[in-house]
Amino acid sequence: MTGMLNAQDIVRRANQPADVPIDFYVEASLKHESPVFRSPAQYEILKSKLLTLPPGEAVRTVLLVGSAAGDGVSTTAMNLAGVMARDSQRKVVLLDTNLASPGLNDFIQSEPVLGLTDIVYDNLEQVPFLKLGSDNLYALPVGRKRMNPIELFQSDKFDRLLSLVRNRFDYVFLDAPPVLGFPESLMLSARVDAVILVVRSGSTRVEVAVKARKTLEAAGAKLLGVVVNRRRYHIPDRIYRFLFKRS
């Protein structure tokens, strides 16, 4: 079960980008055993809020990040991206930016393919997106080349890639490594419209989640809210208030 904290804050209307064609993609399918789309109802709620926000506060690029490994960021990112693309004309892309522990590979049936690091390292002119299923859902895996993440995300080539996906897709979701211990997540948080923090009920300590929130805010990130994975309706309201108490 997945629940959301401060869901009313995860509401921003997205500007529609120009209809730029996606001219290079490879068909891929999801693994049957992957936990994607098993409980889409909560993601539908999040989707509706993202689509019904007041004008002037556009959110089209969203970074999903946890405080520690195992928070379920990749599952959350894949579910949210999939629900946003389902039964609509919106084009959605998921970028795997977790070089330390790529999550996208856990969900797709595909041999190792070109991806983010290959684009930057080899200066590729075309972006090798994966098209997932029949919906307008695309993905870009980490890639096969090994790179220093700081070097990668500081590069002009990555800036151009981010600009390209902004122009080609209605929504861009980035699956990032834990914010505590991976400075590249803070770098990425400053380059997107907003950030969603993912925590795991019964696993993520409240003080760790609070530290992650404060770290993101200190870096200038626009925190929309928190997604709580594996919620069992037993988390006291006082913890919610403590987590979101403004300093």
Coordinates of N, CA and C in Angstrom, one line a residue:
M1 N 0.9 -1.2 0.0 CA 0.0 0.0 0.0 C 0.9 1.2 0.0
T2 N 0.5 2.2 -0.8 CA 1.3 3.4 -0.9 C 0.4 4.6 -0.5
G3 N 0.9 5.5 0.4 CA 0.2 6.6 0.8 C 1.0 7.9 0.5
M4 N 0.4 9.1 0.7 CA 1.1 10.3 0.4 C 1.0 11.2 1.6
L5 N 2.1 11.9 1.9 CA 2.0 13.0 2.9 C 2.0 14.3 2.2
N6 N 1.2 15.2 2.7 CA 1.1 16.6 2.2 C 0.8 16.6 0.7
A7 N -0.2 15.7 0.4 CA -0.5 15.5 -1.0 C -1.1 16.8 -1.7
Q8 N -1.7 17.6 -0.9 CA -2.2 18.9 -1.4 C -1.1 19.8 -2.0
D9 N 0.1 19.5 -1.6 CA 1.2 20.3 -2.1 C 1.8 19.8 -3.4
I10 N 1.4 18.5 -3.7 CA 1.9 17.9 -5.0 C 1.0 18.3 -6.1
V11 N 0.8 19.6 -6.3 CA -0.2 20.0 -7.3 C 0.4 21.2 -8.1
R12 N 0.7 20.9 -9.3 CA 1.3 22.0 -10.2 C 0.8 21.7 -11.6
R13 N 0.2 22.6 -12.3 CA -0.2 22.4 -13.6 C 1.0 22.5 -14.6
A14 N 1.0 21.6 -15.5 CA 2.2 21.5 -16.4 C 1.9 22.2 -17.7
N15 N 2.8 23.0 -18.2 CA 2.8 23.5 -19.6 C 3.0 22.4 -20.6
Q16 N 2.3 22.5 -21.7 CA 2.4 21.5 -22.7 C 3.6 21.9 -23.6
P17 N 4.5 21.0 -23.9 CA 5.7 21.3 -24.7 C 5.2 21.2 -26.2
A18 N 6.1 21.7 -27.1 CA 5.9 21.6 -28.5 C 5.9 20.1 -28.9
D19 N 5.1 19.8 -29.9 CA 5.0 18.4 -30.3 C 6.2 18.0 -31.2
V20 N 7.3 17.7 -30.5 CA 8.6 17.4 -31.2 C 8.6 15.9 -31.3
P21 N 8.9 15.3 -32.5 CA 8.9 13.9 -32.6 C 10.0 13.2 -31.9
I22 N 9.7 12.0 -31.5 CA 10.8 11.1 -30.8 C 11.3 10.2 -31.9
D23 N 12.4 10.4 -32.5 CA 12.8 9.8 -33.7 C 13.7 8.6 -33.5
F24 N 14.0 8.2 -32.3 CA 14.9 7.0 -32.1 C 14.5 6.4 -30.8
Y25 N 13.9 5.2 -30.9 CA 13.6 4.5 -29.7 C 13.6 3.0 -30.0
V26 N 13.7 2.2 -28.9 CA 13.7 0.7 -29.0 C 12.6 0.2 -28.2
E27 N 11.8 -0.7 -28.7 CA 10.7 -1.3 -28.0 C 11.2 -2.1 -26.8
A28 N 10.6 -2.0 -25.7 CA 11.0 -2.8 -24.5 C 9.7 -3.2 -23.8
S29 N 9.7 -4.2 -23.0 CA 8.6 -4.6 -22.2 C 8.9 -4.8 -20.8
L30 N 7.9 -4.7 -19.9 CA 8.2 -4.8 -18.5 C 8.2 -6.3 -18.1
K31 N 9.0 -6.6 -17.1 CA 9.0 -7.9 -16.5 C 7.7 -8.2 -15.8
H32 N 7.1 -9.4 -16.0 CA 5.9 -9.7 -15.4 C 5.9 -9.7 -13.9
E33 N 7.1 -10.1 -13.3 CA 7.2 -10.2 -11.9 C 7.5 -8.8 -11.2
S34 N 7.7 -7.8 -12.0 CA 8.0 -6.5 -11.5 C 6.8 -5.9 -10.7
P35 N 7.0 -5.1 -9.7 CA 5.9 -4.6 -8.9 C 5.3 -3.4 -9.4
V36 N 5.4 -3.1 -10.7 CA 4.9 -1.9 -11.3 C 3.4 -2.0 -11.5
F37 N 2.7 -1.0 -11.2 CA 1.2 -0.8 -11.5 C 0.4 -1.8 -10.7
R38 N 0.9 -2.3 -9.5 CA 0.0 -3.3 -8.8 C -1.0 -2.5 -7.9
S39 N -0.7 -1.3 -7.5 CA -1.6 -0.5 -6.7 C -1.7 0.9 -7.2
P40 N -2.3 1.1 -8.4 CA -2.2 2.4 -9.1 C -3.1 3.4 -8.5
A41 N -4.1 3.0 -7.6 CA -5.1 4.0 -7.2 C -4.4 5.2 -6.5
Q42 N -3.4 5.0 -5.7 CA -2.8 6.2 -5.0 C -2.1 7.0 -6.0
Y43 N -1.5 6.4 -7.0 CA -0.8 7.2 -8.1 C -1.8 7.9 -8.9
E44 N -3.0 7.4 -9.1 CA -4.0 8.1 -9.8 C -4.4 9.4 -9.1
I45 N -4.4 9.3 -7.8 CA -4.7 10.5 -7.0 C -3.6 11.6 -7.2
L46 N -2.4 11.1 -7.1 CA -1.2 12.0 -7.3 C -1.3 12.6 -8.7
K47 N -1.6 11.8 -9.7 CA -1.7 12.2 -11.1 C -2.8 13.4 -11.2
S48 N -3.9 13.1 -10.6 CA -5.0 14.1 -10.7 C -4.6 15.5 -10.1
K49 N -3.8 15.4 -9.0 CA -3.4 16.6 -8.4 C -2.3 17.3 -9.2
L50 N -1.5 16.6 -9.9 CA -0.5 17.2 -10.8 C -1.2 17.9 -12.0
L51 N -2.3 17.4 -12.3 CA -3.0 17.9 -13.5 C -4.0 19.0 -13.2
T52 N -4.3 19.3 -12.0 CA -5.3 20.2 -11.6 C -4.8 21.3 -10.7
L53 N -3.6 21.8 -11.0 CA -3.1 22.9 -10.2 C -3.3 24.2 -10.9
P54 N -3.2 25.3 -10.1 CA -3.5 26.6 -10.7 C -2.4 26.9 -11.7
P55 N -2.7 27.7 -12.7 CA -1.7 28.1 -13.7 C -0.6 28.9 -13.1
G56 N 0.5 29.0 -13.8 CA 1.6 29.8 -13.4 C 2.6 29.1 -12.5
E57 N 2.3 27.9 -12.1 CA 3.3 27.2 -11.2 C 3.6 25.8 -11.9
A58 N 4.2 25.9 -13.1 CA 4.4 24.7 -13.9 C 5.4 23.8 -13.3
V59 N 5.0 22.5 -13.3 CA 5.9 21.4 -12.8 C 5.9 20.3 -13.9
R60 N 6.9 20.3 -14.7 CA 7.0 19.2 -15.7 C 8.2 18.3 -15.5
T61 N 9.2 18.7 -14.8 CA 10.4 17.9 -14.5 C 10.4 17.6 -13.0
V62 N 10.3 16.4 -12.6 CA 10.2 16.0 -11.2 C 11.3 15.0 -10.8
L63 N 12.1 15.3 -9.8 CA 13.1 14.4 -9.3 C 12.5 13.6 -8.1
L64 N 12.6 12.3 -8.2 CA 12.2 11.4 -7.1 C 13.4 10.9 -6.4
V65 N 13.5 11.1 -5.0 CA 14.7 10.7 -4.3 C 14.3 10.2 -2.9
G66 N 15.1 9.3 -2.4 CA 14.9 8.8 -1.0 C 16.0 9.3 -0.1
S67 N 15.8 9.0 1.2 CA 16.9 9.3 2.1 C 17.9 8.2 2.2
A68 N 17.6 7.0 1.9 CA 18.5 5.9 2.0 C 18.1 4.8 1.0
A69 N 19.0 3.9 0.7 CA 18.7 2.8 -0.2 C 17.5 2.0 0.3
G70 N 16.7 1.5 -0.6 CA 15.6 0.6 -0.2 C 14.3 1.3 0.1
D71 N 14.3 2.7 -0.1 CA 13.0 3.4 0.1 C 12.0 3.2 -0.9
G72 N 12.3 2.6 -2.1 CA 11.3 2.3 -3.1 C 11.2 3.4 -4.1
V73 N 12.2 4.2 -4.3 CA 12.2 5.3 -5.3 C 11.9 4.8 -6.7
S74 N 12.6 3.8 -7.1 CA 12.5 3.3 -8.5 C 11.1 2.8 -8.8
T75 N 10.5 2.1 -7.8 CA 9.1 1.6 -8.0 C 8.1 2.8 -8.0
T76 N 8.3 3.7 -7.2 CA 7.5 4.9 -7.2 C 7.6 5.7 -8.4
A77 N 8.8 5.9 -8.9 CA 9.0 6.6 -10.2 C 8.4 5.9 -11.3
M78 N 8.6 4.6 -11.5 CA 8.0 3.9 -12.6 C 6.5 3.9 -12.5
N79 N 5.9 3.7 -11.3 CA 4.4 3.8 -11.2 C 3.9 5.1 -11.6
L80 N 4.5 6.2 -11.1 CA 4.0 7.5 -11.3 C 4.1 7.9 -12.8
A81 N 5.2 7.5 -13.4 CA 5.4 7.8 -14.8 C 4.4 7.0 -15.7
G82 N 4.2 5.8 -15.3 CA 3.3 4.9 -16.0 C 1.8 5.4 -15.9
V83 N 1.4 5.8 -14.8 CA 0.1 6.3 -14.6 C -0.1 7.6 -15.3
M84 N 0.9 8.5 -15.3 CA 0.8 9.8 -16.1 C 0.6 9.6 -17.6
A85 N 1.2 8.5 -18.1 CA 1.2 8.2 -19.5 C 0.0 7.4 -20.0
R86 N -0.7 6.8 -19.0 CA -1.8 5.9 -19.4 C -3.0 6.6 -19.9
D87 N -3.6 6.1 -21.0 CA -4.8 6.6 -21.5 C -4.8 8.1 -21.8
S88 N -3.8 8.6 -22.3 CA -3.7 10.1 -22.6 C -2.8 10.3 -23.8
Q89 N -2.8 11.6 -24.2 CA -1.9 12.0 -25.2 C -0.6 12.5 -24.7
R90 N -0.4 12.5 -23.4 CA 0.8 13.0 -22.8 C 2.0 12.1 -23.0
K91 N 3.1 12.6 -23.4 CA 4.3 11.8 -23.6 C 5.1 12.0 -22.3
V92 N 5.5 10.9 -21.7 CA 6.2 10.8 -20.4 C 7.5 10.0 -20.6
V93 N 8.6 10.6 -19.9 CA 9.8 9.8 -19.9 C 10.4 9.7 -18.5
L94 N 11.0 8.6 -18.3 CA 11.6 8.3 -17.0 C 13.1 8.2 -17.2
L95 N 13.9 9.0 -16.6 CA 15.4 9.0 -16.7 C 15.9 8.3 -15.4
D96 N 16.7 7.3 -15.6 CA 17.4 6.6 -14.5 C 18.7 7.4 -14.3
T97 N 18.8 8.1 -13.2 CA 20.0 8.9 -12.9 C 20.8 8.3 -11.7
N98 N 20.4 7.1 -11.3 CA 21.1 6.5 -10.2 C 22.2 5.6 -10.7
L99 N 23.4 6.2 -10.9 CA 24.5 5.5 -11.4 C 25.0 4.4 -10.5
A100 N 24.9 4.7 -9.2 CA 25.4 3.7 -8.2 C 24.6 2.4 -8.1
S101 N 23.3 2.5 -8.3 CA 22.4 1.3 -8.3 C 21.2 1.6 -9.2
P102 N 21.4 1.4 -10.5 CA 20.3 1.6 -11.4 C 19.1 0.8 -11.1
G103 N 17.9 1.5 -11.1 CA 16.7 0.8 -10.8 C 15.9 0.4 -12.0
L104 N 16.0 1.0 -13.1 CA 15.2 0.7 -14.3 C 15.4 -0.7 -14.8
N105 N 16.7 -1.2 -14.6 CA 17.0 -2.5 -15.1 C 16.1 -3.6 -14.4
D106 N 15.6 -3.3 -13.2 CA 14.8 -4.3 -12.5 C 13.4 -4.5 -13.1
F107 N 13.0 -3.6 -14.0 CA 11.7 -3.6 -14.4 C 11.5 -4.0 -15.9
I108 N 12.6 -3.9 -16.7 CA 12.4 -4.1 -18.1 C 13.1 -5.4 -18.6
Q109 N 12.5 -6.0 -19.6 CA 13.1 -7.2 -20.2 C 13.9 -6.7 -21.4
S110 N 15.2 -6.5 -21.2 CA 16.0 -6.0 -22.2 C 17.5 -6.3 -21.9
E111 N 18.2 -6.6 -23.0 CA 19.7 -6.7 -22.8 C 20.2 -5.3 -22.5
P112 N 21.4 -5.2 -21.9 CA 22.0 -3.9 -21.7 C 22.0 -3.0 -22.9
V113 N 21.5 -1.8 -22.8 CA 21.3 -0.9 -23.9 C 22.0 0.4 -23.7
L114 N 22.1 1.2 -24.7 CA 22.7 2.5 -24.6 C 21.8 3.3 -23.7
G115 N 22.5 4.3 -23.0 CA 21.7 5.1 -22.1 C 22.4 6.4 -21.8
L116 N 22.1 6.9 -20.6 CA 22.6 8.2 -20.2 C 24.1 8.4 -20.3
T117 N 24.8 7.5 -19.7 CA 26.3 7.7 -19.7 C 26.9 7.5 -21.1
D118 N 26.3 6.7 -22.0 CA 26.8 6.5 -23.3 C 26.6 7.8 -24.1
I119 N 25.5 8.5 -23.9 CA 25.2 9.8 -24.6 C 26.3 10.8 -24.3
V120 N 26.6 10.9 -23.0 CA 27.6 11.9 -22.6 C 29.0 11.5 -22.9
Y121 N 29.3 10.2 -22.7 CA 30.7 9.7 -22.9 C 31.1 9.7 -24.4
D122 N 30.1 9.2 -25.2 CA 30.4 9.1 -26.6 C 29.9 10.2 -27.4
N123 N 29.3 11.2 -26.8 CA 28.7 12.4 -27.5 C 27.8 12.0 -28.6
L124 N 26.8 11.1 -28.2 CA 25.9 10.6 -29.2 C 24.9 11.7 -29.6
E125 N 24.6 11.7 -30.9 CA 23.7 12.8 -31.4 C 22.2 12.4 -31.2
Q126 N 21.9 11.1 -31.3 CA 20.6 10.6 -31.0 C 20.4 10.0 -29.7
V127 N 19.3 10.2 -29.1 CA 19.0 9.7 -27.7 C 18.3 8.3 -27.8
P128 N 18.8 7.2 -27.4 CA 18.2 5.9 -27.5 C 17.2 5.6 -26.5
F129 N 16.0 6.2 -26.6 CA 14.9 6.0 -25.6 C 14.4 4.5 -25.7
L130 N 13.9 4.0 -24.6 CA 13.2 2.8 -24.6 C 11.7 3.1 -24.6
K131 N 10.9 2.5 -25.4 CA 9.4 2.7 -25.4 C 8.8 1.5 -24.7
L132 N 8.1 1.8 -23.6 CA 7.6 0.8 -22.7 C 6.1 0.6 -23.0
G133 N 5.7 -0.5 -23.6 CA 4.3 -0.8 -23.8 C 3.7 0.1 -24.9
S134 N 2.3 0.1 -24.8 CA 1.6 0.8 -25.9 C 1.3 2.2 -25.5
D135 N 1.5 2.6 -24.2 CA 1.2 4.0 -23.8 C 2.4 4.9 -24.2
N136 N 2.2 6.1 -24.0 CA 3.3 7.1 -24.4 C 4.3 7.2 -23.3
L137 N 4.8 6.0 -22.9 CA 5.8 6.0 -21.8 C 7.1 5.5 -22.4
Y138 N 8.1 6.4 -22.1 CA 9.5 6.1 -22.6 C 10.4 6.1 -21.4
A139 N 11.6 5.6 -21.6 CA 12.6 5.5 -20.5 C 14.0 5.6 -21.1
L140 N 14.9 6.1 -20.2 CA 16.3 6.2 -20.6 C 17.1 5.6 -19.5
P141 N 17.7 4.4 -19.7 CA 18.5 3.8 -18.6 C 19.8 4.5 -18.4
V142 N 20.5 4.0 -17.4 CA 21.8 4.6 -17.0 C 22.8 4.5 -18.2
G143 N 22.8 3.3 -18.8 CA 23.8 3.1 -19.9 C 24.9 2.1 -19.5
R144 N 25.8 1.9 -20.4 CA 26.8 0.9 -20.2 C 28.2 1.5 -19.8
K145 N 28.4 2.7 -20.1 CA 29.7 3.3 -19.7 C 29.7 3.7 -18.3
R146 N 30.9 3.6 -17.7 CA 31.1 4.0 -16.3 C 31.6 5.4 -16.3
M147 N 30.9 6.2 -15.5 CA 31.3 7.6 -15.4 C 31.2 8.1 -13.9
N148 N 32.0 9.1 -13.6 CA 31.8 9.8 -12.3 C 30.5 10.6 -12.4
P149 N 29.6 10.4 -11.4 CA 28.3 11.1 -11.5 C 28.4 12.6 -11.5
I150 N 29.3 13.1 -10.7 CA 29.5 14.5 -10.6 C 29.9 15.1 -11.9
E151 N 30.9 14.4 -12.6 CA 31.3 14.9 -13.9 C 30.2 14.8 -14.9
L152 N 29.4 13.7 -14.8 CA 28.3 13.5 -15.8 C 27.3 14.7 -15.6
F153 N 26.8 14.9 -14.4 CA 25.7 15.9 -14.3 C 26.2 17.3 -14.3
Q154 N 27.5 17.6 -14.3 CA 28.0 18.9 -14.5 C 28.3 19.2 -15.9
S155 N 28.2 18.2 -16.8 CA 28.6 18.4 -18.2 C 27.5 19.2 -19.0
D156 N 28.0 19.9 -20.0 CA 27.2 20.6 -21.0 C 26.3 19.6 -21.7
K157 N 26.8 18.4 -22.0 CA 26.0 17.4 -22.7 C 24.8 17.0 -21.9
F158 N 24.9 16.9 -20.6 CA 23.7 16.5 -19.8 C 22.7 17.7 -19.8
D159 N 23.2 18.9 -19.7 CA 22.3 20.1 -19.8 C 21.5 20.1 -21.1
R160 N 22.2 19.7 -22.2 CA 21.5 19.7 -23.5 C 20.5 18.5 -23.5
L161 N 20.9 17.4 -22.9 CA 19.9 16.3 -22.9 C 18.7 16.7 -22.1
L162 N 18.9 17.3 -20.9 CA 17.7 17.7 -20.1 C 16.8 18.7 -20.9
S163 N 17.5 19.6 -21.6 CA 16.7 20.6 -22.4 C 15.9 19.8 -23.5
L164 N 16.6 18.8 -24.1 CA 15.9 18.0 -25.2 C 14.7 17.3 -24.7
V165 N 14.8 16.6 -23.5 CA 13.6 15.9 -23.0 C 12.5 16.9 -22.5
R166 N 12.9 18.0 -22.1 CA 11.9 19.0 -21.7 C 11.0 19.4 -23.0
N167 N 11.7 19.5 -24.1 CA 11.0 19.9 -25.3 C 10.2 18.7 -26.0
R168 N 10.7 17.5 -25.8 CA 10.0 16.4 -26.4 C 8.9 15.7 -25.6
F169 N 8.9 15.9 -24.3 CA 8.0 15.2 -23.4 C 7.2 16.2 -22.6
D170 N 6.0 15.8 -22.2 CA 5.1 16.6 -21.4 C 5.6 16.5 -19.9
Y171 N 6.0 15.3 -19.5 CA 6.5 15.1 -18.2 C 7.8 14.4 -18.2
V172 N 8.7 14.8 -17.3 CA 10.0 14.1 -17.2 C 10.2 13.8 -15.7
F173 N 10.4 12.5 -15.4 CA 10.7 12.0 -14.1 C 12.1 11.5 -14.0
L174 N 12.8 11.9 -12.9 CA 14.2 11.4 -12.7 C 14.2 10.5 -11.5
D175 N 14.7 9.3 -11.6 CA 14.9 8.4 -10.5 C 16.4 8.6 -10.0
A176 N 16.5 9.1 -8.8 CA 17.8 9.5 -8.3 C 18.3 8.7 -7.1
P177 N 19.6 8.7 -6.8 CA 20.1 8.0 -5.7 C 19.7 8.7 -4.4
P178 N 19.9 8.0 -3.2 CA 19.5 8.7 -2.0 C 20.2 10.0 -1.8
V179 N 19.5 11.0 -1.2 CA 20.0 12.3 -1.1 C 21.1 12.4 0.0
L180 N 21.0 11.5 1.0 CA 22.0 11.5 2.0 C 23.2 10.6 1.6
G181 N 24.3 11.2 1.2 CA 25.4 10.4 0.8 C 25.7 10.4 -0.7
F182 N 24.8 11.0 -1.5 CA 25.1 11.1 -2.9 C 24.8 12.5 -3.4
P183 N 25.9 13.3 -3.4 CA 25.8 14.8 -3.7 C 25.2 15.0 -5.1
E184 N 25.2 14.1 -6.0 CA 24.7 14.3 -7.3 C 23.1 14.5 -7.3
S185 N 22.5 13.9 -6.2 CA 21.1 14.2 -6.1 C 20.7 15.6 -5.8
L186 N 21.6 16.2 -5.0 CA 21.4 17.7 -4.7 C 21.6 18.5 -6.0
M187 N 22.6 18.1 -6.8 CA 22.9 18.8 -8.0 C 21.6 18.7 -8.9
L188 N 21.1 17.5 -9.0 CA 19.9 17.3 -9.9 C 18.7 18.1 -9.3
S189 N 18.6 18.2 -8.0 CA 17.4 18.8 -7.4 C 17.3 20.3 -7.8
A190 N 18.4 20.9 -8.1 CA 18.4 22.3 -8.5 C 18.1 22.5 -10.0
R191 N 18.0 21.4 -10.7 CA 17.9 21.5 -12.2 C 16.5 21.0 -12.6
V192 N 15.6 20.7 -11.7 CA 14.3 20.3 -12.0 C 13.3 21.3 -11.4
D193 N 12.0 21.1 -11.8 CA 11.0 22.0 -11.3 C 10.6 21.7 -9.9
A194 N 10.7 20.4 -9.5 CA 10.2 20.0 -8.2 C 10.8 18.7 -7.8
V195 N 10.7 18.4 -6.5 CA 11.3 17.1 -5.9 C 10.2 16.5 -5.1
I196 N 10.1 15.1 -5.2 CA 9.3 14.3 -4.3 C 10.2 13.4 -3.5
L197 N 10.1 13.5 -2.2 CA 10.9 12.6 -1.3 C 10.1 11.3 -1.0
V198 N 10.8 10.2 -1.2 CA 10.2 8.9 -1.0 C 10.7 8.3 0.3
V199 N 9.9 7.9 1.2 CA 10.3 7.2 2.4 C 9.5 5.9 2.6
R200 N 10.1 5.0 3.4 CA 9.5 3.7 3.6 C 8.9 3.5 5.0
S201 N 7.6 3.3 5.1 CA 7.0 3.2 6.4 C 7.6 1.9 7.1
G202 N 7.9 2.1 8.4 CA 8.5 1.1 9.2 C 9.9 0.8 9.0
S203 N 10.6 1.6 8.1 CA 12.0 1.5 7.8 C 12.7 2.8 7.9
T204 N 12.2 3.8 7.3 CA 12.8 5.1 7.3 C 12.6 5.8 8.7
R205 N 13.7 6.1 9.4 CA 13.5 6.8 10.7 C 13.1 8.2 10.4
V206 N 12.3 8.7 11.3 CA 11.7 10.1 11.2 C 12.8 11.1 11.1
E207 N 13.9 11.0 12.0 CA 14.9 12.0 12.0 C 15.7 12.0 10.7
V208 N 15.8 10.8 10.1 CA 16.5 10.7 8.8 C 15.7 11.3 7.7
A209 N 14.4 11.1 7.7 CA 13.5 11.8 6.7 C 13.6 13.3 6.9
V210 N 13.6 13.8 8.1 CA 13.6 15.2 8.3 C 15.0 15.8 7.8
K211 N 16.1 15.0 8.1 CA 17.4 15.5 7.6 C 17.4 15.6 6.1
A212 N 16.8 14.6 5.5 CA 16.7 14.6 4.0 C 16.0 15.8 3.5
R213 N 14.8 16.1 4.1 CA 14.0 17.2 3.7 C 14.8 18.5 3.9
K214 N 15.5 18.7 5.0 CA 16.2 19.9 5.3 C 17.4 20.0 4.3
T215 N 18.0 18.9 4.0 CA 19.2 18.9 3.1 C 18.7 19.4 1.7
L216 N 17.6 18.9 1.2 CA 17.0 19.3 -0.1 C 16.7 20.8 -0.1
E217 N 16.0 21.2 1.0 CA 15.6 22.6 1.0 C 16.8 23.5 1.1
A218 N 17.9 23.1 1.8 CA 19.1 24.0 1.9 C 19.7 24.1 0.6
A219 N 19.6 23.1 -0.3 CA 20.1 23.1 -1.6 C 19.3 23.9 -2.6
G220 N 18.1 24.4 -2.1 CA 17.3 25.2 -3.0 C 16.2 24.4 -3.7
A221 N 16.0 23.1 -3.3 CA 15.1 22.3 -4.0 C 13.6 22.7 -3.6
K222 N 12.7 22.6 -4.6 CA 11.3 22.8 -4.4 C 10.7 21.5 -4.0
L223 N 10.5 21.3 -2.7 CA 9.9 20.0 -2.3 C 8.4 20.0 -2.3
L224 N 7.8 19.1 -3.1 CA 6.4 19.1 -3.3 C 5.7 18.3 -2.2
G225 N 6.4 17.3 -1.7 CA 5.8 16.4 -0.7 C 6.5 15.1 -0.6
V226 N 5.9 14.2 0.1 CA 6.5 12.9 0.4 C 5.6 11.8 0.1
V227 N 6.1 10.8 -0.6 CA 5.4 9.5 -0.8 C 5.8 8.5 0.2
V228 N 4.9 7.9 0.9 CA 5.2 6.9 1.9 C 4.9 5.5 1.4
N229 N 5.9 4.7 1.2 CA 5.7 3.4 0.6 C 5.4 2.4 1.8
R230 N 4.6 1.4 1.4 CA 4.2 0.3 2.3 C 3.5 0.9 3.6
R231 N 2.7 1.9 3.4 CA 1.9 2.5 4.5 C 0.8 1.5 5.0
R232 N 0.7 1.4 6.3 CA -0.3 0.4 6.9 C -1.3 1.2 7.8
Y233 N -1.4 2.5 7.6 CA -2.4 3.3 8.3 C -2.1 3.4 9.8
H234 N -0.8 3.1 10.2 CA -0.5 3.2 11.6 C 0.5 4.3 11.9
I235 N 0.8 5.1 11.0 CA 1.8 6.2 11.2 C 1.1 7.3 11.9
P236 N 1.4 7.7 13.1 CA 0.7 8.7 13.9 C 0.8 10.1 13.1
D237 N -0.3 10.9 13.3 CA -0.3 12.2 12.7 C 0.8 13.1 13.2
R238 N 1.2 12.9 14.4 CA 2.2 13.7 15.0 C 3.6 13.5 14.2
I239 N 3.8 12.3 13.7 CA 5.0 12.1 12.9 C 4.9 12.9 11.6
Y240 N 3.7 12.9 11.0 CA 3.5 13.7 9.7 C 3.8 15.2 10.0
R241 N 3.2 15.7 11.2 CA 3.4 17.1 11.5 C 4.9 17.4 11.7
F242 N 5.6 16.5 12.4 CA 7.0 16.7 12.7 C 7.8 16.7 11.5
L243 N 7.5 15.8 10.5 CA 8.3 15.7 9.3 C 8.1 16.9 8.5
F244 N 7.0 17.6 8.5 CA 6.7 18.7 7.7 C 6.7 20.0 8.4
K245 N 7.1 20.0 9.7 CA 7.3 21.2 10.4 C 8.3 22.1 9.8
R246 N 8.0 23.3 9.5 CA 9.0 24.2 8.9 C 9.9 24.8 9.9
S247 N 11.2 24.8 9.5 CA 12.2 25.3 10.4 C 12.1 26.9 10.4

